[in-house]
Coordinates of C-alpha atoms and ligand atoms in Angstrom, one line a residue:
M1 CA 5.5 -42.6 30.4
E2 CA 6.2 -39.3 28.6
I3 CA 7.5 -39.7 25.0
Q4 CA 8.8 -36.8 23.0
T5 CA 9.2 -36.6 19.2
E6 CA 9.3 -34.0 16.4
V7 CA 6.6 -35.7 14.3
L8 CA 4.0 -38.2 15.6
V9 CA 2.4 -40.3 12.9
V10 CA -0.8 -42.1 14.0
G11 CA -1.7 -45.3 12.0
G12 CA 0.5 -48.1 10.9
G13 CA -1.1 -49.0 7.5
A14 CA 0.7 -48.4 4.2
T15 CA 0.1 -44.6 4.4
G16 CA 1.4 -44.1 7.9
V17 CA 4.4 -46.4 7.4
G18 CA 5.1 -44.7 4.0
I19 CA 5.1 -41.4 5.8
L20 CA 7.5 -42.7 8.5
R21 CA 9.9 -43.9 5.8
D22 CA 9.7 -40.7 3.8
L23 CA 10.3 -38.5 6.8
S24 CA 13.2 -40.7 8.0
L25 CA 14.8 -40.4 4.5
R26 CA 14.4 -36.6 4.6
G27 CA 16.1 -36.7 8.1
I28 CA 13.1 -35.5 10.1
P29 CA 12.8 -37.3 13.5
A30 CA 9.5 -39.2 13.6
L31 CA 7.7 -41.8 15.6
L32 CA 4.7 -43.9 14.6
I33 CA 2.0 -45.4 16.8
E34 CA -0.4 -48.1 15.7
R35 CA -3.1 -49.7 17.8
G36 CA -2.6 -53.2 16.4
D37 CA 0.1 -54.7 14.3
F38 CA 1.3 -53.2 11.0
A39 CA -1.3 -53.6 8.2
T40 CA -4.1 -54.6 10.5
G41 CA -6.4 -52.1 8.8
A42 CA -7.3 -51.9 5.1
S43 CA -3.7 -52.3 4.2
G44 CA -3.8 -56.0 5.1
R45 CA -7.4 -56.4 4.0
N46 CA -7.6 -55.7 0.3
H47 CA -7.3 -57.6 -3.0
G48 CA -3.6 -56.9 -3.5
L49 CA -4.3 -55.5 -6.9
L50 CA -1.5 -53.5 -8.4
H51 CA -3.8 -51.2 -10.4
S52 CA -2.9 -50.4 -13.9
G53 CA -5.5 -47.6 -13.6
G54 CA -7.9 -49.5 -15.8
R55 CA -10.5 -50.0 -13.0
Y56 CA -11.0 -46.2 -12.8
V57 CA -10.4 -44.9 -16.3
V58 CA -14.2 -44.4 -17.0
T59 CA -15.5 -43.5 -13.5
D60 CA -12.5 -41.7 -11.8
P61 CA -9.8 -40.6 -14.3
E62 CA -7.8 -38.6 -11.7
A63 CA -7.4 -41.7 -9.5
A64 CA -6.6 -43.7 -12.6
R65 CA -3.7 -41.3 -13.5
E66 CA -2.3 -41.6 -10.0
C67 CA -2.4 -45.4 -10.4
V68 CA -0.6 -45.3 -13.7
A69 CA 2.3 -43.4 -12.2
E70 CA 2.6 -45.3 -9.0
N71 CA 2.3 -48.7 -10.7
K72 CA 5.6 -47.9 -12.5
I73 CA 7.3 -46.5 -9.4
L74 CA 6.4 -49.6 -7.3
K75 CA 7.7 -51.9 -9.9
H76 CA 11.0 -50.1 -9.6
I77 CA 11.3 -49.6 -5.8
A78 CA 9.7 -52.9 -4.7
P79 CA 10.0 -55.5 -7.4
H80 CA 10.1 -58.2 -4.7
C81 CA 6.6 -57.3 -3.6
V82 CA 5.1 -57.2 -7.1
E83 CA 4.1 -59.9 -9.6
E84 CA 3.7 -58.5 -13.0
T85 CA 0.8 -60.7 -14.0
G86 CA -0.9 -58.4 -16.5
G87 CA -4.7 -58.2 -16.5
L88 CA -7.8 -58.7 -18.7
F89 CA -11.1 -56.8 -18.7
V90 CA -13.6 -59.3 -20.1
S91 CA -16.9 -58.5 -21.7
L92 CA -19.7 -61.2 -21.3
P93 CA -22.8 -61.4 -23.6
E94 CA -24.9 -59.8 -20.9
D95 CA -22.5 -56.8 -20.8
G96 CA -22.5 -56.0 -24.5
L97 CA -19.6 -54.0 -26.0
G98 CA -20.7 -50.4 -25.2
F99 CA -18.7 -50.1 -21.9
R100 CA -15.7 -51.9 -23.5
D101 CA -15.5 -49.0 -26.1
E102 CA -15.8 -46.4 -23.5
F103 CA -13.2 -48.2 -21.5
V104 CA -10.7 -48.3 -24.4
R105 CA -11.2 -44.6 -25.0
G106 CA -10.6 -44.0 -21.3
C107 CA -7.4 -46.0 -21.3
E108 CA -6.1 -43.9 -24.2
T109 CA -7.0 -40.6 -22.5
V110 CA -5.5 -41.5 -19.1
G111 CA -2.4 -43.3 -20.5
V112 CA -3.1 -47.0 -19.6
E113 CA -1.6 -49.3 -22.2
A114 CA -4.5 -51.4 -23.5
A115 CA -4.9 -54.0 -26.3
V116 CA -8.2 -55.4 -27.5
L117 CA -8.1 -59.2 -27.8
S118 CA -10.6 -61.5 -29.6
P119 CA -12.3 -64.2 -27.6
E120 CA -9.9 -66.8 -29.0
E121 CA -6.8 -64.8 -28.1
A122 CA -8.2 -64.3 -24.5
L123 CA -8.9 -68.0 -24.1
E124 CA -5.5 -68.9 -25.3
L125 CA -4.0 -66.8 -22.5
E126 CA -6.6 -67.8 -19.9
P127 CA -8.2 -71.2 -20.8
K128 CA -10.5 -71.2 -17.7
L129 CA -12.4 -68.0 -18.9
N130 CA -16.1 -68.3 -19.8
P131 CA -15.9 -69.5 -23.5
R132 CA -19.0 -67.3 -24.2
L133 CA -17.0 -64.0 -23.7
L134 CA -17.3 -61.4 -26.4
S135 CA -14.0 -59.7 -26.0
A136 CA -11.1 -58.9 -23.6
V137 CA -8.8 -55.9 -23.2
R138 CA -5.3 -56.5 -21.9
V139 CA -3.8 -54.0 -19.4
P140 CA -0.7 -53.9 -17.2
D141 CA -2.5 -54.9 -13.9
G142 CA -0.5 -56.9 -11.4
A143 CA -0.5 -58.4 -7.9
I144 CA 1.1 -56.9 -4.8
D145 CA 2.1 -58.4 -1.5
P146 CA 0.8 -55.7 0.9
F147 CA 2.2 -57.3 4.1
T148 CA 5.8 -57.5 2.8
L149 CA 5.5 -54.0 1.3
V150 CA 4.4 -52.4 4.6
I151 CA 7.0 -54.3 6.7
E152 CA 9.8 -53.4 4.2
N153 CA 8.8 -49.7 4.5
A154 CA 9.0 -50.0 8.3
R155 CA 12.4 -51.8 8.2
D156 CA 13.8 -49.0 6.0
A157 CA 12.3 -46.3 8.1
E158 CA 13.9 -47.8 11.2
K159 CA 17.2 -48.1 9.4
H160 CA 17.1 -44.3 8.9
G161 CA 16.1 -43.4 12.4
G162 CA 12.3 -43.8 12.4
R163 CA 10.7 -45.3 15.5
F164 CA 7.4 -47.1 16.1
H165 CA 5.3 -48.4 18.9
L166 CA 2.8 -51.1 17.9
H167 CA -0.3 -52.1 19.9
M168 CA -0.6 -48.5 21.1
S169 CA -4.0 -47.0 20.7
V170 CA -4.7 -43.3 20.9
T171 CA -7.4 -42.7 23.5
S172 CA -7.5 -38.9 23.8
V173 CA -6.1 -35.7 22.3
A174 CA -5.5 -32.5 24.2
V175 CA -5.8 -29.2 22.2
D176 CA -4.4 -26.1 23.7
R177 CA -4.3 -22.6 22.1
G178 CA -4.9 -23.8 18.6
A179 CA -2.5 -26.8 18.6
I180 CA -2.4 -30.4 19.7
S181 CA -0.4 -30.3 23.0
R182 CA -0.6 -34.0 24.0
I183 CA -1.7 -37.3 22.7
F184 CA -2.6 -40.0 25.2
A185 CA -2.4 -43.6 24.2
R186 CA -2.8 -47.0 25.9
D187 CA -0.6 -50.1 25.3
S188 CA -3.1 -52.8 24.6
V189 CA -0.7 -55.6 25.7
S190 CA 0.7 -54.2 29.0
G191 CA -2.2 -51.8 29.7
E192 CA 0.2 -48.9 30.4
E193 CA -0.8 -45.4 29.6
H194 CA 1.6 -43.1 27.7
S195 CA 1.6 -39.4 26.9
F196 CA 3.1 -38.2 23.6
H197 CA 4.3 -34.7 22.9
A198 CA 5.1 -33.8 19.3
S199 CA 5.6 -30.6 17.4
Y200 CA 3.5 -32.0 14.6
V201 CA 0.9 -34.8 14.4
I202 CA -0.1 -36.7 11.3
N203 CA -3.4 -38.5 11.3
A204 CA -3.0 -41.5 8.9
T205 CA -5.7 -43.7 10.5
G206 CA -7.5 -44.5 7.2
A207 CA -11.1 -45.3 7.7
W208 CA -10.7 -44.3 11.4
A209 CA -9.6 -40.7 10.4
S210 CA -12.9 -39.1 11.5
Q211 CA -12.9 -41.1 14.8
F212 CA -9.4 -39.8 15.5
L213 CA -10.4 -36.2 14.6
A214 CA -13.5 -36.5 16.9
L215 CA -11.0 -36.8 19.8
A216 CA -9.9 -33.3 19.0
N217 CA -13.4 -32.1 18.5
L218 CA -13.0 -31.9 14.7
R219 CA -15.2 -33.4 12.0
L220 CA -14.7 -35.2 8.7
G221 CA -17.5 -36.9 6.7
M222 CA -16.6 -40.4 5.9
A223 CA -18.5 -43.2 4.2
L224 CA -17.7 -46.5 5.9
S225 CA -17.8 -49.1 3.0
K226 CA -17.1 -52.7 3.8
G227 CA -15.7 -54.9 1.0
S228 CA -15.5 -58.7 1.3
M229 CA -13.2 -61.1 -0.4
I230 CA -12.8 -64.9 -0.7
V231 CA -9.6 -66.9 -1.1
T232 CA -9.6 -70.0 -3.2
N233 CA -7.4 -73.0 -2.6
Q234 CA -5.7 -72.7 -6.0
R235 CA -4.7 -70.1 -8.5
L236 CA -7.4 -69.8 -11.1
S237 CA -5.7 -67.5 -13.6
Q238 CA -2.3 -66.2 -14.5
R239 CA -3.6 -62.7 -14.9
V240 CA -6.0 -60.4 -13.0
I241 CA -9.5 -61.0 -14.4
N242 CA -11.8 -57.9 -14.3
R243 CA -15.3 -57.7 -15.6
C244 CA -15.6 -55.0 -18.3
R245 CA -18.5 -53.0 -16.9
R246 CA -19.0 -50.2 -14.4
P247 CA -17.5 -51.1 -11.0
S248 CA -19.9 -53.5 -9.3
D249 CA -20.1 -56.5 -6.9
G250 CA -18.0 -59.6 -7.7
D251 CA -16.2 -58.2 -10.7
I252 CA -12.6 -59.0 -10.0
I253 CA -10.3 -62.1 -9.5
V254 CA -6.8 -61.4 -8.5
P255 CA -4.1 -64.0 -8.5
N256 CA -2.1 -64.0 -5.3
D257 CA 1.0 -66.2 -5.3
L258 CA -0.5 -69.8 -5.3
V259 CA -4.2 -68.8 -4.7
S260 CA -6.7 -66.4 -6.1
I261 CA -8.8 -63.7 -4.4
L262 CA -12.4 -63.1 -5.5
G263 CA -13.8 -59.6 -4.8
T264 CA -15.6 -57.6 -3.8
T265 CA -18.8 -56.2 -2.3
A266 CA -19.7 -52.6 -1.0
V267 CA -21.8 -52.6 2.1
R268 CA -22.3 -49.4 4.1
L269 CA -21.3 -49.9 7.8
E270 CA -22.1 -47.9 11.0
N271 CA -19.7 -49.8 13.3
L272 CA -16.0 -49.9 12.4
E273 CA -15.0 -52.3 15.1
H274 CA -17.3 -55.3 14.5
F275 CA -17.7 -56.5 10.9
D276 CA -17.6 -59.9 9.3
V277 CA -18.3 -61.5 6.0
S278 CA -21.9 -62.5 5.6
R279 CA -23.1 -65.7 3.9
Q280 CA -25.1 -63.5 1.4
E281 CA -21.8 -61.8 0.4
V282 CA -20.2 -65.1 -0.1
S283 CA -23.0 -66.3 -2.4
L284 CA -23.0 -63.1 -4.3
L285 CA -19.3 -63.2 -4.9
L286 CA -19.3 -66.8 -6.0
G287 CA -22.3 -66.2 -8.3
E288 CA -20.8 -63.1 -10.0
T289 CA -17.2 -64.3 -10.3
S290 CA -18.1 -67.7 -11.7
R291 CA -19.7 -65.9 -14.7
M292 CA -16.1 -64.9 -15.6
I293 CA -14.5 -68.3 -14.6
P294 CA -17.2 -70.9 -14.5
G295 CA -15.0 -73.5 -12.7
I296 CA -15.1 -71.4 -9.6
S297 CA -18.2 -73.2 -8.4
D298 CA -16.1 -76.5 -8.1
V299 CA -13.2 -74.9 -6.2
R300 CA -12.6 -75.3 -2.5
L301 CA -12.7 -71.9 -0.7
I302 CA -10.2 -71.5 2.1
R303 CA -11.0 -68.2 3.7
A304 CA -13.1 -65.0 3.6
Y305 CA -12.1 -61.6 4.9
A306 CA -13.3 -58.0 4.8
G307 CA -11.8 -54.5 4.9
I308 CA -13.2 -51.0 5.2
R309 CA -12.5 -48.5 2.4
P310 CA -11.4 -45.1 3.7
L311 CA -13.8 -43.1 1.6
V312 CA -14.2 -39.4 2.2
Q313 CA -17.8 -38.4 1.5
S314 CA -18.2 -36.3 -1.7
E315 CA -21.3 -34.4 -2.7
G316 CA -23.4 -35.9 -5.4
A317 CA -22.0 -39.5 -5.2
K318 CA -25.1 -41.8 -5.5
D319 CA -23.4 -44.8 -3.9
D320 CA -20.1 -45.8 -2.3
R321 CA -18.7 -47.0 -5.6
A322 CA -19.2 -43.5 -7.0
I323 CA -17.1 -41.8 -4.3
T324 CA -13.7 -40.9 -5.6
R325 CA -10.7 -43.2 -4.9
G326 CA -8.5 -40.2 -4.9
F327 CA -7.0 -39.1 -1.5
V328 CA -7.7 -36.2 0.7
L329 CA -4.9 -34.1 2.4
I330 CA -6.1 -31.7 5.1
D331 CA -4.0 -28.9 6.7
H332 CA -6.0 -28.4 9.9
E333 CA -4.4 -25.0 10.4
K334 CA -6.2 -23.7 7.3
R335 CA -9.4 -25.7 7.8
D336 CA -9.9 -25.6 11.6
G337 CA -7.2 -23.4 13.1
V338 CA -5.3 -26.3 14.6
K339 CA -1.7 -25.4 13.7
N340 CA 0.2 -28.7 14.0
L341 CA -2.2 -31.3 12.6
I342 CA -2.4 -32.9 9.2
T343 CA -4.9 -35.6 8.0
I344 CA -4.3 -37.9 5.1
T345 CA -6.9 -40.4 4.1
G346 CA -8.8 -42.0 1.2
G347 CA -6.7 -43.1 -1.8
K348 CA -5.6 -46.7 -2.6
F349 CA -3.0 -49.0 -1.3
I350 CA -1.0 -48.5 -4.5
T351 CA -1.0 -44.7 -4.0
Y352 CA 0.4 -44.9 -0.4
R353 CA 3.8 -43.6 -1.5
L354 CA 2.4 -40.6 -3.3
M355 CA 0.1 -39.9 -0.4
A356 CA 3.1 -40.0 1.9
E357 CA 5.1 -37.7 -0.4
R358 CA 2.4 -35.1 -0.6
T359 CA 1.9 -35.2 3.2
C360 CA 5.6 -34.8 3.9
D361 CA 5.9 -31.9 1.4
L362 CA 3.1 -30.1 3.2
L363 CA 4.7 -30.8 6.5
C364 CA 8.1 -29.5 5.3
E365 CA 6.3 -26.3 4.0
K366 CA 4.8 -25.8 7.5
M367 CA 8.2 -26.4 9.1
G368 CA 9.9 -24.0 6.7
L369 CA 12.2 -26.8 5.4
S370 CA 13.2 -27.5 1.9
L371 CA 14.0 -31.3 1.8
P372 CA 13.1 -33.2 -1.3
C373 CA 11.4 -36.6 -1.4
S374 CA 13.4 -39.6 -2.5
T375 CA 11.0 -42.5 -2.0
H376 CA 10.2 -42.7 -5.8
V377 CA 13.9 -43.6 -6.6
K378 CA 15.3 -45.2 -3.4
R379 CA 14.5 -48.9 -3.6
L380 CA 13.3 -50.9 -0.5
P381 CA 15.8 -53.1 1.3
G382 CA 14.8 -56.4 -0.2
A383 CA 14.4 -55.1 -3.7
K384 CA 17.0 -57.6 -5.1
E385 CA 15.3 -60.7 -3.6
P386 CA 12.9 -62.8 -5.7
A387 CA 9.2 -62.5 -5.1
G388 CA 6.5 -64.8 -3.6
F389 CA 6.7 -68.6 -3.7
R390 CA 9.8 -68.5 -5.9
K391 CA 11.5 -66.7 -3.0
R392 CA 10.5 -69.4 -0.5
L393 CA 11.6 -72.2 -2.9
T394 CA 15.0 -70.6 -3.4
A395 CA 15.4 -69.8 0.3
F396 CA 14.5 -73.4 1.3
S397 CA 17.4 -75.1 3.0
P398 CA 17.6 -78.2 5.3
G399 CA 19.9 -76.1 7.5
K400 CA 17.0 -73.8 8.4
G401 CA 15.3 -76.5 10.6
E402 CA 12.1 -78.4 10.2
V403 CA 9.2 -77.3 8.0
L404 CA 6.5 -75.8 10.2
C405 CA 4.0 -74.9 7.5
D406 CA 4.0 -77.4 4.6
C407 CA 1.5 -75.4 2.5
E408 CA 3.7 -72.3 2.4
L409 CA 7.1 -73.8 3.0
V410 CA 7.8 -71.9 6.2
Q411 CA 10.8 -73.3 8.1
R412 CA 11.6 -73.0 11.8
Q413 CA 14.4 -70.4 11.2
D414 CA 12.0 -68.1 9.3
V415 CA 9.8 -67.9 12.3
E416 CA 12.5 -68.0 15.0
G417 CA 14.2 -64.9 13.5
F418 CA 11.2 -62.8 14.3
L419 CA 10.4 -64.5 17.6
T420 CA 13.8 -64.0 19.1
E421 CA 14.3 -60.4 17.9
G422 CA 12.1 -59.4 20.9
K423 CA 10.2 -56.8 18.9
M424 CA 6.8 -58.6 18.7
K425 CA 4.5 -57.7 21.6
D426 CA 1.8 -60.1 20.5
L427 CA 2.8 -63.5 19.4
R428 CA 0.0 -63.6 16.8
D429 CA 1.8 -60.9 14.8
I430 CA 4.0 -63.7 13.5
L431 CA 1.0 -64.4 11.2
H432 CA 1.6 -61.0 9.5
R433 CA 5.4 -61.4 9.4
T434 CA 5.5 -64.8 7.7
R435 CA 3.3 -66.9 5.4
L436 CA 2.6 -69.4 8.3
A437 CA -1.0 -70.5 8.4
K438 CA -1.9 -68.6 5.2
G439 CA -2.0 -71.8 3.1
T440 CA -4.7 -74.1 2.1
C441 CA -5.1 -75.8 5.6
Q442 CA -5.3 -72.3 7.2
G443 CA -3.2 -73.3 10.2
G444 CA -4.7 -76.7 10.8
F445 CA -1.4 -78.6 10.5
C446 CA 1.1 -75.9 11.5
V447 CA -0.3 -74.0 14.5
F448 CA 0.5 -76.8 16.9
R449 CA 4.0 -77.1 15.5
L450 CA 4.4 -73.4 16.2
L451 CA 3.3 -73.9 19.7
G452 CA 6.1 -76.4 20.1
V453 CA 8.7 -73.8 19.0
L454 CA 7.2 -71.2 21.3
H455 CA 7.6 -73.6 24.2
E456 CA 11.1 -74.5 23.3
L457 CA 12.0 -70.8 23.2
G458 CA 10.3 -70.2 26.5
L459 CA 7.8 -67.7 25.0
V460 CA 4.6 -69.3 26.2
K461 CA 3.6 -67.8 29.5
G462 CA 0.7 -69.5 31.3
D463 CA -1.8 -71.8 29.7
S464 CA -0.7 -73.3 26.3
N465 CA -4.2 -74.0 25.2
R466 CA -5.1 -70.3 25.6
V467 CA -2.2 -69.4 23.2
L468 CA -3.3 -72.1 20.8
A469 CA -6.9 -70.9 20.9
G470 CA -5.7 -67.3 20.2
F471 CA -4.0 -68.4 17.0
L472 CA -6.9 -70.6 15.8
E473 CA -9.6 -67.9 16.6
E474 CA -7.9 -65.5 14.2
R475 CA -8.0 -68.2 11.4
W476 CA -11.5 -69.5 12.3
R477 CA -13.0 -66.0 11.8
G478 CA -12.0 -66.3 8.1
V479 CA -12.9 -69.9 7.6
R480 CA -16.4 -69.8 9.1
P481 CA -18.2 -67.9 6.3
V482 CA -17.0 -70.4 3.6
L483 CA -17.7 -73.6 5.4
W484 CA -19.5 -76.0 3.1
G485 CA -18.8 -78.9 0.8
T486 CA -15.2 -80.1 1.0
S487 CA -14.3 -77.3 3.4
V488 CA -16.6 -78.8 6.1
R489 CA -14.9 -82.1 5.8
E490 CA -11.4 -80.6 6.1
H491 CA -12.5 -78.6 9.1
E492 CA -14.0 -81.6 10.9
L493 CA -10.6 -83.3 10.5
I494 CA -8.8 -80.2 12.0
E495 CA -11.4 -79.9 14.8
S496 CA -10.7 -83.6 15.7
I497 CA -7.0 -82.9 15.9
Y498 CA -7.4 -79.9 18.2
R499 CA -10.2 -81.2 20.3
G500 CA -9.4 -84.9 20.3
M501 CA -5.6 -84.9 20.4
L502 CA -4.7 -81.5 21.9
N503 CA -7.6 -81.3 24.3
L504 CA -8.7 -77.8 23.2
Ligands
FAD1 C1 -12.2 -54.5 0.1 C2 -11.1 -53.6 -0.3 C3 -10.3 -53.9 -1.4 C4 -9.3 -53.1 -1.7 N1 -8.5 -53.4 -2.8 C5 -7.4 -52.7 -3.1 C6 -6.5 -53.1 -4.1 O1 -6.6 -54.2 -4.6 N2 -5.5 -52.3 -4.4 C7 -5.3 -51.0 -3.8 O2 -4.4 -50.3 -4.2 N3 -6.1 -50.6 -2.8 C8 -7.1 -51.4 -2.4 N4 -8.0 -51.1 -1.4 C9 -7.7 -49.8 -0.7 C10 -6.6 -49.9 0.3 O3 -6.6 -51.1 1.0 C11 -6.6 -48.7 1.2 O4 -6.8 -47.5 0.6 C12 -5.3 -48.6 2.0 O5 -4.8 -49.8 2.5 C13 -5.4 -47.6 3.1 O6 -4.2 -47.5 3.8 P1 -4.1 -46.6 5.1 O7 -2.7 -46.8 5.7 O8 -4.5 -45.2 4.7 O9 -5.2 -47.1 6.1 P2 -5.2 -48.5 7.0 O10 -4.4 -49.5 6.3 O11 -6.6 -48.8 7.4 O12 -4.4 -48.0 8.3 C14 -4.9 -47.2 9.3 C15 -4.4 -47.7 10.6 O13 -4.7 -46.8 11.6 C16 -4.9 -47.5 12.8 N5 -5.6 -46.8 13.8 C17 -6.9 -46.4 13.7 N6 -7.3 -45.7 14.9 C18 -6.2 -45.7 15.6 C19 -5.9 -45.1 16.9 N7 -6.9 -44.5 17.6 N8 -4.7 -45.3 17.5 C20 -3.7 -45.9 16.8 N9 -3.9 -46.4 15.5 C21 -5.1 -46.3 15.0 C22 -5.6 -48.8 12.4 O14 -5.4 -49.9 13.3 C23 -5.0 -49.0 11.0 O15 -3.9 -50.0 11.0 C24 -9.0 -51.9 -1.0 C25 -9.8 -51.6 0.1 C26 -10.8 -52.5 0.5 C27 -11.5 -52.2 1.8

């Protein structure tokens, strides 16, 4: 099929979807294509930290300044995706106080609100902290729900005329007389080939930016840095807990609704398509984070996952943690003589809106238009709704049908709404739209109930066990690296349900 648009955005992570919303609000016709579901790249595979900027004040002040500004904007435009937890940077005896002093000066310079607390004050706020801590600094870190934020941007873009095609992977790019003339893409569900013609193309493919550019015979040096994270079965702290030292492995614990996320590692990758969390990374993360909260060693782990940082190689950076977290915006007309192509990559989840604003400003300049950005003031559609578990508790109603997922209070109607809309090409995308199977049993007790609903709605075509296996595979990939102790026992029970009772 031939598809025409003014602007084609490639990549459905926060950056691409943010660009689609920004363009739609400016009244510029745009279409986004994404090879998986929304947020299947780094946007759905991060800590969900709403940076105060603290993490970068010493090593990357420019990136820290961007975080300070965007932190405030996101709290205004998307309060329902944010939990204002606050954060602590804790110094342990082995860290000393040298870095703490540098950190406090950095916060002052960059404009991050910071207050030094005594060990007693810190322990009063967070009783599970290591009682041997020397000091803590309080900063306005927070937690963000990346899935909801991305979906909300897409909803608002669609409301203002933006279009998207999911599960559509760019396979080749035709360049003719200094401009992209055609983009060819394959629908991974139907197998159909499509040809897109656009006046302008925006490459928002994150860590895949150099792969996309290679299709047009262009180059960009990127460092592919994998970061792994572990989810615990309970929330370990009210605030984000950071180690007060130069960024390193296992130095952050981020509360996420009812659970906590332990992070992270930095492992250089060659292959972007096949990556998993290794046992060594799990051990490293547990060892390091339990220095900050010793009780971690007794907690059940429910899942591990990894993402790839979209880092653009900079000269002189000794390792991946030294590469800037700032973003890179490339006008390929100036750099390579390709008139209608822009690349935006690097940055952070929390700076997605700013990245989108700068990209759309550049595009408007190239198009000779003067249309101001409004995404820093216009709130997202659900901005008046409560956030997180509180939202699910207040939305709970016997009239919404049976509870499918007990851990996360997902009811039949929450799921049916998406299923009957007819917009999901792959049924597994329901796992990104709702909290189903995200709780402590990781789908063990809800995936078979979902299958029942799919049958009743006539959505299962062919073998039911194949559909069931598809859902469980996605969860199993995350569970496998953390299988020991009580997790093994729980998974033997789940295995017996699916093998013994459901003949899987
Ligand atoms: C371990 C880790 C922890 C992090 N923690 C945080 C944090 O706590 N807070 C924070 O602010 N940031 C964090 N980040 C950074 C943040 O996640 C990323 O900077 C951000 O999500 C990048 O968004 P993006 O839209 O640019 O890229 P992505 O979200 O990766 O989106 C790119 C999309 O392009 C698609 N794509 C690629 N090739 C093609 C193709 N050929 N055709 C069609 N589509 C294609 C991909 O499928 C993908 O969905 C973290 C990153 C990692 C890896």
